[in-house]
Amino acid sequence: MNIVLLGAPGAGKGTQAVVLSQQYNLKLVGTGDLLRKEISGGSAPGLKASVFVEAGQLVPDELVFDIIQDNLTDTDWERGLLFDGFPRTLNQAEKLDKMFTSQRKNIDRVLFISADNAILVDRLVNRRICQSCLRVFGRETQSNGSSGKCKICGGVLTKRPDDNPETVKKRLQEYKEKTEPILRYYGGKVLRVDGSLTIQDVTKQLIAAVESSSIHQ
Ligand code: AMP
């Protein structure tokens, strides 16, 4: 089974992608994470991408594709894929379709996590990431006294550099202009869930959406 997970920044895609990929044993392809890995590793594509990521802009399509291709093996295609944060432009969506066609595979589910702008902004500017275990914490889940330490592993909690209010505004603008039109592209295939609920409730809805039709492979 292959899944595309759509939603604005802050909708909870990353958190839910981890759960769904484990539940259905899918290879998780999170383009934001892949790009951050290239950036922190100081690779040539990472250096190119960093300018865009820091400015809250989308990274050029070719660069994102190259990184995806470099991270996908034939075994991954056989196992099934879960895309998180990709596609983000119509061009990416069209190219992804071509990739699936050439692999003789289908996108079985397009899941969309929706949430209001006010919720998205609040979540993004308040979220923290553990430097050691990379778990993501929202305002409600990060507390471990006032120590600023991860309650799971004790690592230091940090803020993503692009989670500052200015960059968040730009990211949401990019989403509206370039990513939202993808919902029309996928049309009736899109299964929408309410992203304003708790993590567990959103997971339940997503699983119900995945199980909702007979195409389950
Ligand atoms: P995310 O972790 O999904 O919020 O992504 C962080 C940043 O990485 C975005 O603001 C973009 O700059 C970049 N990015 C991630 N995925 C894509 C993509 N599919 N296309 C273009 N840029 C992307």
PDB file of C-alpha atoms and ligand atoms in Angstrom:
ATOM      1  CA  MET A   1       0.000   0.000   0.000  1.00  0.00           C
ATOM      2  CA  ASN A   2       1.171   3.533  -0.802  1.00  0.00           C
ATOM      3  CA  ILE A   3      -0.040   6.627   1.033  1.00  0.00           C
ATOM      4  CA  VAL A   4       0.336  10.368   0.459  1.00  0.00           C
ATOM      5  CA  LEU A   5      -0.176  12.468   3.577  1.00  0.00           C
ATOM      6  CA  LEU A   6      -1.147  16.087   2.908  1.00  0.00           C
ATOM      7  CA  GLY A   7      -1.672  19.033   5.237  1.00  0.00           C
ATOM      8  CA  ALA A   8      -0.344  22.485   6.065  1.00  0.00           C
ATOM      9  CA  PRO A   9       2.769  22.964   8.190  1.00  0.00           C
ATOM     10  CA  GLY A  10       1.719  22.281  11.782  1.00  0.00           C
ATOM     11  CA  ALA A  11      -1.202  20.013  10.840  1.00  0.00           C
ATOM     12  CA  GLY A  12       0.560  17.064  12.473  1.00  0.00           C
ATOM     13  CA  LYS A  13       1.756  15.190   9.381  1.00  0.00           C
ATOM     14  CA  GLY A  14       5.163  14.310  10.803  1.00  0.00           C
ATOM     15  CA  THR A  15       3.767  12.887  14.037  1.00  0.00           C
ATOM     16  CA  GLN A  16       1.052  10.900  12.282  1.00  0.00           C
ATOM     17  CA  ALA A  17       3.393   9.718   9.525  1.00  0.00           C
ATOM     18  CA  VAL A  18       5.559   7.927  12.083  1.00  0.00           C
ATOM     19  CA  VAL A  19       2.519   6.162  13.570  1.00  0.00           C
ATOM     20  CA  LEU A  20       1.012   5.179  10.196  1.00  0.00           C
ATOM     21  CA  SER A  21       4.302   3.965   8.734  1.00  0.00           C
ATOM     22  CA  GLN A  22       4.728   1.672  11.746  1.00  0.00           C
ATOM     23  CA  GLN A  23       1.122   0.512  11.687  1.00  0.00           C
ATOM     24  CA  TYR A  24       1.282  -0.486   8.001  1.00  0.00           C
ATOM     25  CA  ASN A  25       5.013  -1.234   7.781  1.00  0.00           C
ATOM     26  CA  LEU A  26       5.636   1.409   5.116  1.00  0.00           C
ATOM     27  CA  LYS A  27       8.865   3.157   4.217  1.00  0.00           C
ATOM     28  CA  LEU A  28       8.461   6.736   5.485  1.00  0.00           C
ATOM     29  CA  VAL A  29       9.577   9.373   3.009  1.00  0.00           C
ATOM     30  CA  GLY A  30       9.453  12.730   4.812  1.00  0.00           C
ATOM     31  CA  THR A  31      10.959  15.369   2.541  1.00  0.00           C
ATOM     32  CA  GLY A  32      11.381  17.932   5.343  1.00  0.00           C
ATOM     33  CA  ASP A  33      13.394  15.405   7.371  1.00  0.00           C
ATOM     34  CA  LEU A  34      15.413  14.316   4.332  1.00  0.00           C
ATOM     35  CA  LEU A  35      16.236  17.936   3.537  1.00  0.00           C
ATOM     36  CA  ARG A  36      17.242  18.688   7.141  1.00  0.00           C
ATOM     37  CA  LYS A  37      19.526  15.647   7.062  1.00  0.00           C
ATOM     38  CA  GLU A  38      21.234  16.932   3.901  1.00  0.00           C
ATOM     39  CA  ILE A  39      21.522  20.402   5.422  1.00  0.00           C
ATOM     40  CA  SER A  40      23.033  19.224   8.716  1.00  0.00           C
ATOM     41  CA  GLY A  41      25.397  16.910   6.784  1.00  0.00           C
ATOM     42  CA  GLY A  42      26.622  19.883   4.742  1.00  0.00           C
ATOM     43  CA  SER A  43      26.141  18.120   1.363  1.00  0.00           C
ATOM     44  CA  ALA A  44      25.978  20.143  -1.872  1.00  0.00           C
ATOM     45  CA  PRO A  45      22.184  19.612  -2.229  1.00  0.00           C
ATOM     46  CA  GLY A  46      21.848  20.481   1.473  1.00  0.00           C
ATOM     47  CA  LEU A  47      23.686  23.773   1.001  1.00  0.00           C
ATOM     48  CA  LYS A  48      21.414  24.662  -1.938  1.00  0.00           C
ATOM     49  CA  ALA A  49      18.269  23.699  -0.009  1.00  0.00           C
ATOM     50  CA  SER A  50      19.177  25.551   3.190  1.00  0.00           C
ATOM     51  CA  VAL A  51      18.650  28.999   1.654  1.00  0.00           C
ATOM     52  CA  PHE A  52      15.042  28.108   0.790  1.00  0.00           C
ATOM     53  CA  VAL A  53      14.243  26.256   4.010  1.00  0.00           C
ATOM     54  CA  GLU A  54      15.568  29.112   6.164  1.00  0.00           C
ATOM     55  CA  ALA A  55      13.437  31.592   4.208  1.00  0.00           C
ATOM     56  CA  GLY A  56      10.311  29.463   4.617  1.00  0.00           C
ATOM     57  CA  GLN A  57      10.145  28.894   0.868  1.00  0.00           C
ATOM     58  CA  LEU A  58       9.678  25.653  -1.004  1.00  0.00           C
ATOM     59  CA  VAL A  59      12.883  24.040  -2.223  1.00  0.00           C
ATOM     60  CA  PRO A  60      13.043  23.721  -6.050  1.00  0.00           C
ATOM     61  CA  ASP A  61      11.270  20.598  -7.308  1.00  0.00           C
ATOM     62  CA  GLU A  62      14.353  19.063  -9.010  1.00  0.00           C
ATOM     63  CA  LEU A  63      16.343  19.194  -5.804  1.00  0.00           C
ATOM     64  CA  VAL A  64      13.562  17.516  -3.826  1.00  0.00           C
ATOM     65  CA  PHE A  65      13.217  14.824  -6.484  1.00  0.00           C
ATOM     66  CA  ASP A  66      16.927  14.092  -6.530  1.00  0.00           C
ATOM     67  CA  ILE A  67      16.895  13.643  -2.761  1.00  0.00           C
ATOM     68  CA  ILE A  68      13.854  11.355  -2.896  1.00  0.00           C
ATOM     69  CA  GLN A  69      15.375   9.214  -5.671  1.00  0.00           C
ATOM     70  CA  ASP A  70      18.611   8.904  -3.673  1.00  0.00           C
ATOM     71  CA  ASN A  71      16.641   7.607  -0.692  1.00  0.00           C
ATOM     72  CA  LEU A  72      14.383   5.069  -2.397  1.00  0.00           C
ATOM     73  CA  THR A  73      15.389   1.511  -3.233  1.00  0.00           C
ATOM     74  CA  ASP A  74      13.500  -1.185  -5.157  1.00  0.00           C
ATOM     75  CA  THR A  75      12.895  -2.911  -1.835  1.00  0.00           C
ATOM     76  CA  ASP A  76      11.188   0.248  -0.522  1.00  0.00           C
ATOM     77  CA  TRP A  77       8.888   0.298  -3.560  1.00  0.00           C
ATOM     78  CA  GLU A  78       7.979  -3.322  -2.926  1.00  0.00           C
ATOM     79  CA  ARG A  79       7.339  -2.689   0.750  1.00  0.00           C
ATOM     80  CA  GLY A  80       5.084   0.342   0.178  1.00  0.00           C
ATOM     81  CA  LEU A  81       5.676   4.061   0.744  1.00  0.00           C
ATOM     82  CA  LEU A  82       4.263   6.784   2.934  1.00  0.00           C
ATOM     83  CA  PHE A  83       4.998  10.307   1.694  1.00  0.00           C
ATOM     84  CA  ASP A  84       4.961  13.049   4.325  1.00  0.00           C
ATOM     85  CA  GLY A  85       5.277  16.634   3.090  1.00  0.00           C
ATOM     86  CA  PHE A  86       5.451  15.554  -0.525  1.00  0.00           C
ATOM     87  CA  PRO A  87       4.115  16.469  -3.053  1.00  0.00           C
ATOM     88  CA  ARG A  88       3.968  20.177  -2.291  1.00  0.00           C
ATOM     89  CA  THR A  89       3.471  21.574  -5.792  1.00  0.00           C
ATOM     90  CA  LEU A  90       1.332  20.487  -8.743  1.00  0.00           C
ATOM     91  CA  ASN A  91       4.501  19.714 -10.666  1.00  0.00           C
ATOM     92  CA  GLN A  92       5.655  17.417  -7.839  1.00  0.00           C
ATOM     93  CA  ALA A  93       2.249  15.692  -7.821  1.00  0.00           C
ATOM     94  CA  GLU A  94       2.427  15.085 -11.576  1.00  0.00           C
ATOM     95  CA  LYS A  95       5.991  13.807 -11.378  1.00  0.00           C
ATOM     96  CA  LEU A  96       5.074  11.533  -8.496  1.00  0.00           C
ATOM     97  CA  ASP A  97       2.291  10.036 -10.623  1.00  0.00           C
ATOM     98  CA  LYS A  98       4.856   9.347 -13.340  1.00  0.00           C
ATOM     99  CA  MET A  99       7.152   7.674 -10.824  1.00  0.00           C
ATOM    100  CA  PHE A 100       4.303   5.425  -9.690  1.00  0.00           C
ATOM    101  CA  THR A 101       3.352   4.601 -13.283  1.00  0.00           C
ATOM    102  CA  SER A 102       6.926   3.658 -14.158  1.00  0.00           C
ATOM    103  CA  GLN A 103       7.033   1.403 -11.091  1.00  0.00           C
ATOM    104  CA  ARG A 104       3.602  -0.069 -12.012  1.00  0.00           C
ATOM    105  CA  LYS A 105       2.289   0.977  -8.611  1.00  0.00           C
ATOM    106  CA  ASN A 106      -0.606   3.136  -7.403  1.00  0.00           C
ATOM    107  CA  ILE A 107      -1.156   5.771  -4.772  1.00  0.00           C
ATOM    108  CA  ASP A 108      -3.785   3.937  -2.730  1.00  0.00           C
ATOM    109  CA  ARG A 109      -4.670   6.663  -0.241  1.00  0.00           C
ATOM    110  CA  VAL A 110      -4.412  10.452  -0.223  1.00  0.00           C
ATOM    111  CA  LEU A 111      -5.012  11.573   3.349  1.00  0.00           C
ATOM    112  CA  PHE A 112      -5.462  15.242   4.194  1.00  0.00           C
ATOM    113  CA  ILE A 113      -5.120  16.522   7.768  1.00  0.00           C
ATOM    114  CA  SER A 114      -6.931  19.849   7.963  1.00  0.00           C
ATOM    115  CA  ALA A 115      -6.657  22.519  10.679  1.00  0.00           C
ATOM    116  CA  ASP A 116      -7.350  26.258  11.008  1.00  0.00           C
ATOM    117  CA  ASN A 117      -4.560  28.783  10.534  1.00  0.00           C
ATOM    118  CA  ALA A 118      -4.689  29.940  14.156  1.00  0.00           C
ATOM    119  CA  ILE A 119      -4.065  26.376  15.362  1.00  0.00           C
ATOM    120  CA  LEU A 120      -1.244  25.860  12.858  1.00  0.00           C
ATOM    121  CA  VAL A 121       0.591  29.052  13.880  1.00  0.00           C
ATOM    122  CA  ASP A 122       0.180  28.310  17.590  1.00  0.00           C
ATOM    123  CA  ARG A 123       1.527  24.764  17.168  1.00  0.00           C
ATOM    124  CA  LEU A 124       4.490  25.748  15.006  1.00  0.00           C
ATOM    125  CA  VAL A 125       5.789  28.588  17.148  1.00  0.00           C
ATOM    126  CA  ASN A 126       5.385  26.534  20.323  1.00  0.00           C
ATOM    127  CA  ARG A 127       6.765  23.198  19.235  1.00  0.00           C
ATOM    128  CA  ARG A 128      10.089  21.850  20.461  1.00  0.00           C
ATOM    129  CA  ILE A 129      12.244  19.015  19.189  1.00  0.00           C
ATOM    130  CA  CYS A 130      14.525  16.813  21.246  1.00  0.00           C
ATOM    131  CA  GLN A 131      18.065  17.133  19.945  1.00  0.00           C
ATOM    132  CA  SER A 132      18.838  13.539  20.962  1.00  0.00           C
ATOM    133  CA  CYS A 133      15.802  11.389  20.085  1.00  0.00           C
ATOM    134  CA  LEU A 134      14.243  13.880  17.598  1.00  0.00           C
ATOM    135  CA  ARG A 135      10.776  13.474  19.134  1.00  0.00           C
ATOM    136  CA  VAL A 136       8.513  16.446  18.537  1.00  0.00           C
ATOM    137  CA  PHE A 137       6.600  18.031  21.417  1.00  0.00           C
ATOM    138  CA  GLY A 138       3.698  20.468  21.298  1.00  0.00           C
ATOM    139  CA  ARG A 139       2.916  23.007  23.993  1.00  0.00           C
ATOM    140  CA  GLU A 140       0.907  20.418  25.971  1.00  0.00           C
ATOM    141  CA  THR A 141       3.289  17.494  25.611  1.00  0.00           C
ATOM    142  CA  GLN A 142       6.713  19.085  26.083  1.00  0.00           C
ATOM    143  CA  SER A 143       6.559  19.810  29.808  1.00  0.00           C
ATOM    144  CA  ASN A 144       9.060  18.137  32.041  1.00  0.00           C
ATOM    145  CA  GLY A 145       8.927  20.630  34.838  1.00  0.00           C
ATOM    146  CA  SER A 146      10.569  23.737  33.416  1.00  0.00           C
ATOM    147  CA  SER A 147      13.847  21.997  32.654  1.00  0.00           C
ATOM    148  CA  GLY A 148      13.620  22.297  28.858  1.00  0.00           C
ATOM    149  CA  LYS A 149      14.581  18.616  28.700  1.00  0.00           C
ATOM    150  CA  CYS A 150      12.927  15.817  26.764  1.00  0.00           C
ATOM    151  CA  LYS A 151      10.633  13.810  29.054  1.00  0.00           C
ATOM    152  CA  ILE A 152      11.410  10.619  27.136  1.00  0.00           C
ATOM    153  CA  CYS A 153      15.208  10.618  26.959  1.00  0.00           C
ATOM    154  CA  GLY A 154      16.311  13.721  28.885  1.00  0.00           C
ATOM    155  CA  GLY A 155      17.837  15.348  25.770  1.00  0.00           C
ATOM    156  CA  VAL A 156      17.814  19.092  25.216  1.00  0.00           C
ATOM    157  CA  LEU A 157      14.641  20.494  23.646  1.00  0.00           C
ATOM    158  CA  THR A 158      15.252  22.923  20.790  1.00  0.00           C
ATOM    159  CA  LYS A 159      13.191  24.959  18.378  1.00  0.00           C
ATOM    160  CA  ARG A 160      13.409  24.414  14.641  1.00  0.00           C
ATOM    161  CA  PRO A 161      14.989  27.556  13.119  1.00  0.00           C
ATOM    162  CA  ASP A 162      12.086  27.871  10.648  1.00  0.00           C
ATOM    163  CA  ASP A 163       9.491  27.765  13.455  1.00  0.00           C
ATOM    164  CA  ASN A 164       9.887  31.495  14.198  1.00  0.00           C
ATOM    165  CA  PRO A 165       6.770  33.658  13.583  1.00  0.00           C
ATOM    166  CA  GLU A 166       8.120  35.385  10.435  1.00  0.00           C
ATOM    167  CA  THR A 167       9.147  32.178   8.674  1.00  0.00           C
ATOM    168  CA  VAL A 168       5.968  30.394   9.788  1.00  0.00           C
ATOM    169  CA  LYS A 169       3.943  33.135   8.063  1.00  0.00           C
ATOM    170  CA  LYS A 170       5.899  32.616   4.847  1.00  0.00           C
ATOM    171  CA  ARG A 171       5.548  28.814   5.045  1.00  0.00           C
ATOM    172  CA  LEU A 172       1.779  29.058   5.449  1.00  0.00           C
ATOM    173  CA  GLN A 173       1.621  31.483   2.513  1.00  0.00           C
ATOM    174  CA  GLU A 174       3.621  29.053   0.354  1.00  0.00           C
ATOM    175  CA  TYR A 175       1.277  26.264   1.423  1.00  0.00           C
ATOM    176  CA  LYS A 176      -1.825  28.258   0.438  1.00  0.00           C
ATOM    177  CA  GLU A 177      -0.428  29.300  -2.939  1.00  0.00           C
ATOM    178  CA  LYS A 178       1.481  26.230  -4.065  1.00  0.00           C
ATOM    179  CA  THR A 179       0.372  23.188  -2.067  1.00  0.00           C
ATOM    180  CA  GLU A 180      -3.355  23.654  -1.478  1.00  0.00           C
ATOM    181  CA  PRO A 181      -4.160  23.359  -5.233  1.00  0.00           C
ATOM    182  CA  ILE A 182      -2.957  19.749  -4.995  1.00  0.00           C
ATOM    183  CA  LEU A 183      -6.187  18.900  -3.150  1.00  0.00           C
ATOM    184  CA  ARG A 184      -8.122  19.686  -6.337  1.00  0.00           C
ATOM    185  CA  TYR A 185      -5.602  17.685  -8.371  1.00  0.00           C
ATOM    186  CA  TYR A 186      -6.298  14.540  -6.324  1.00  0.00           C
ATOM    187  CA  GLY A 187     -10.032  15.400  -6.223  1.00  0.00           C
ATOM    188  CA  GLY A 188     -12.338  12.632  -5.008  1.00  0.00           C
ATOM    189  CA  LYS A 189      -9.394  10.528  -3.894  1.00  0.00           C
ATOM    190  CA  VAL A 190      -8.730  12.825  -0.920  1.00  0.00           C
ATOM    191  CA  LEU A 191      -9.831  11.554   2.493  1.00  0.00           C
ATOM    192  CA  ARG A 192     -10.009  14.471   4.924  1.00  0.00           C
ATOM    193  CA  VAL A 193      -9.525  14.187   8.682  1.00  0.00           C
ATOM    194  CA  ASP A 194      -9.903  16.829  11.376  1.00  0.00           C
ATOM    195  CA  GLY A 195      -6.406  17.779  12.547  1.00  0.00           C
ATOM    196  CA  SER A 196      -7.591  19.966  15.412  1.00  0.00           C
ATOM    197  CA  LEU A 197      -8.278  16.926  17.622  1.00  0.00           C
ATOM    198  CA  THR A 198      -5.825  15.131  19.912  1.00  0.00           C
ATOM    199  CA  ILE A 199      -2.963  13.139  18.368  1.00  0.00           C
ATOM    200  CA  GLN A 200      -4.700   9.864  19.285  1.00  0.00           C
ATOM    201  CA  ASP A 201      -8.030  10.942  17.787  1.00  0.00           C
ATOM    202  CA  VAL A 202      -6.393  12.092  14.565  1.00  0.00           C
ATOM    203  CA  THR A 203      -4.599   8.729  14.352  1.00  0.00           C
ATOM    204  CA  LYS A 204      -7.936   6.912  14.790  1.00  0.00           C
ATOM    205  CA  GLN A 205      -9.496   8.924  11.957  1.00  0.00           C
ATOM    206  CA  LEU A 206      -6.525   8.294   9.687  1.00  0.00           C
ATOM    207  CA  ILE A 207      -6.604   4.570  10.316  1.00  0.00           C
ATOM    208  CA  ALA A 208     -10.355   4.550   9.661  1.00  0.00           C
ATOM    209  CA  ALA A 209      -9.679   6.408   6.393  1.00  0.00           C
ATOM    210  CA  VAL A 210      -6.974   3.945   5.358  1.00  0.00           C
ATOM    211  CA  GLU A 211      -9.244   0.999   6.118  1.00  0.00           C
ATOM    212  CA  SER A 212     -12.287   2.658   4.571  1.00  0.00           C
ATOM    213  CA  SER A 213     -12.138   1.169   1.119  1.00  0.00           C
ATOM    214  CA  SER A 214     -11.602  -2.197  -0.457  1.00  0.00           C
ATOM    215  CA  ILE A 215      -8.402  -1.289  -2.345  1.00  0.00           C
ATOM    216  CA  HIS A 216      -6.339  -2.237   0.751  1.00  0.00           C
ATOM    217  CA  GLN A 217      -3.214  -4.057  -0.543  1.00  0.00           C
TER     218      GLN A 217
HETATM  219  P1  AMP B   1       8.569  20.287   6.819  1.00  0.00           P
HETATM  220  O1  AMP B   1       9.498  19.632   7.779  1.00  0.00           O
HETATM  221  O2  AMP B   1       7.724  19.328   6.053  1.00  0.00           O
HETATM  222  O3  AMP B   1       7.765  21.387   7.465  1.00  0.00           O
HETATM  223  O4  AMP B   1       9.493  21.004   5.726  1.00  0.00           O
HETATM  224  C1  AMP B   1      10.430  21.995   6.092  1.00  0.00           C
HETATM  225  C2  AMP B   1      10.863  22.786   4.874  1.00  0.00           C
HETATM  226  O5  AMP B   1      11.508  21.912   3.938  1.00  0.00           O
HETATM  227  C3  AMP B   1       9.753  23.464   4.079  1.00  0.00           C
HETATM  228  O6  AMP B   1       9.381  24.704   4.635  1.00  0.00           O
HETATM  229  C4  AMP B   1      10.408  23.598   2.717  1.00  0.00           C
HETATM  230  O7  AMP B   1      11.345  24.653   2.696  1.00  0.00           O
HETATM  231  C5  AMP B   1      11.187  22.316   2.608  1.00  0.00           C
HETATM  232  N1  AMP B   1      10.406  21.217   1.987  1.00  0.00           N
HETATM  233  C6  AMP B   1       9.969  20.065   2.582  1.00  0.00           C
HETATM  234  N2  AMP B   1       9.317  19.286   1.715  1.00  0.00           N
HETATM  235  C7  AMP B   1       9.325  19.947   0.531  1.00  0.00           C
HETATM  236  C8  AMP B   1       8.814  19.670  -0.764  1.00  0.00           C
HETATM  237  N3  AMP B   1       8.106  18.549  -1.020  1.00  0.00           N
HETATM  238  N4  AMP B   1       9.013  20.588  -1.746  1.00  0.00           N
HETATM  239  C9  AMP B   1       9.705  21.706  -1.524  1.00  0.00           C
HETATM  240  N5  AMP B   1      10.217  22.052  -0.325  1.00  0.00           N
HETATM  241  C10 AMP B   1      10.035  21.178   0.698  1.00  0.00           C
END
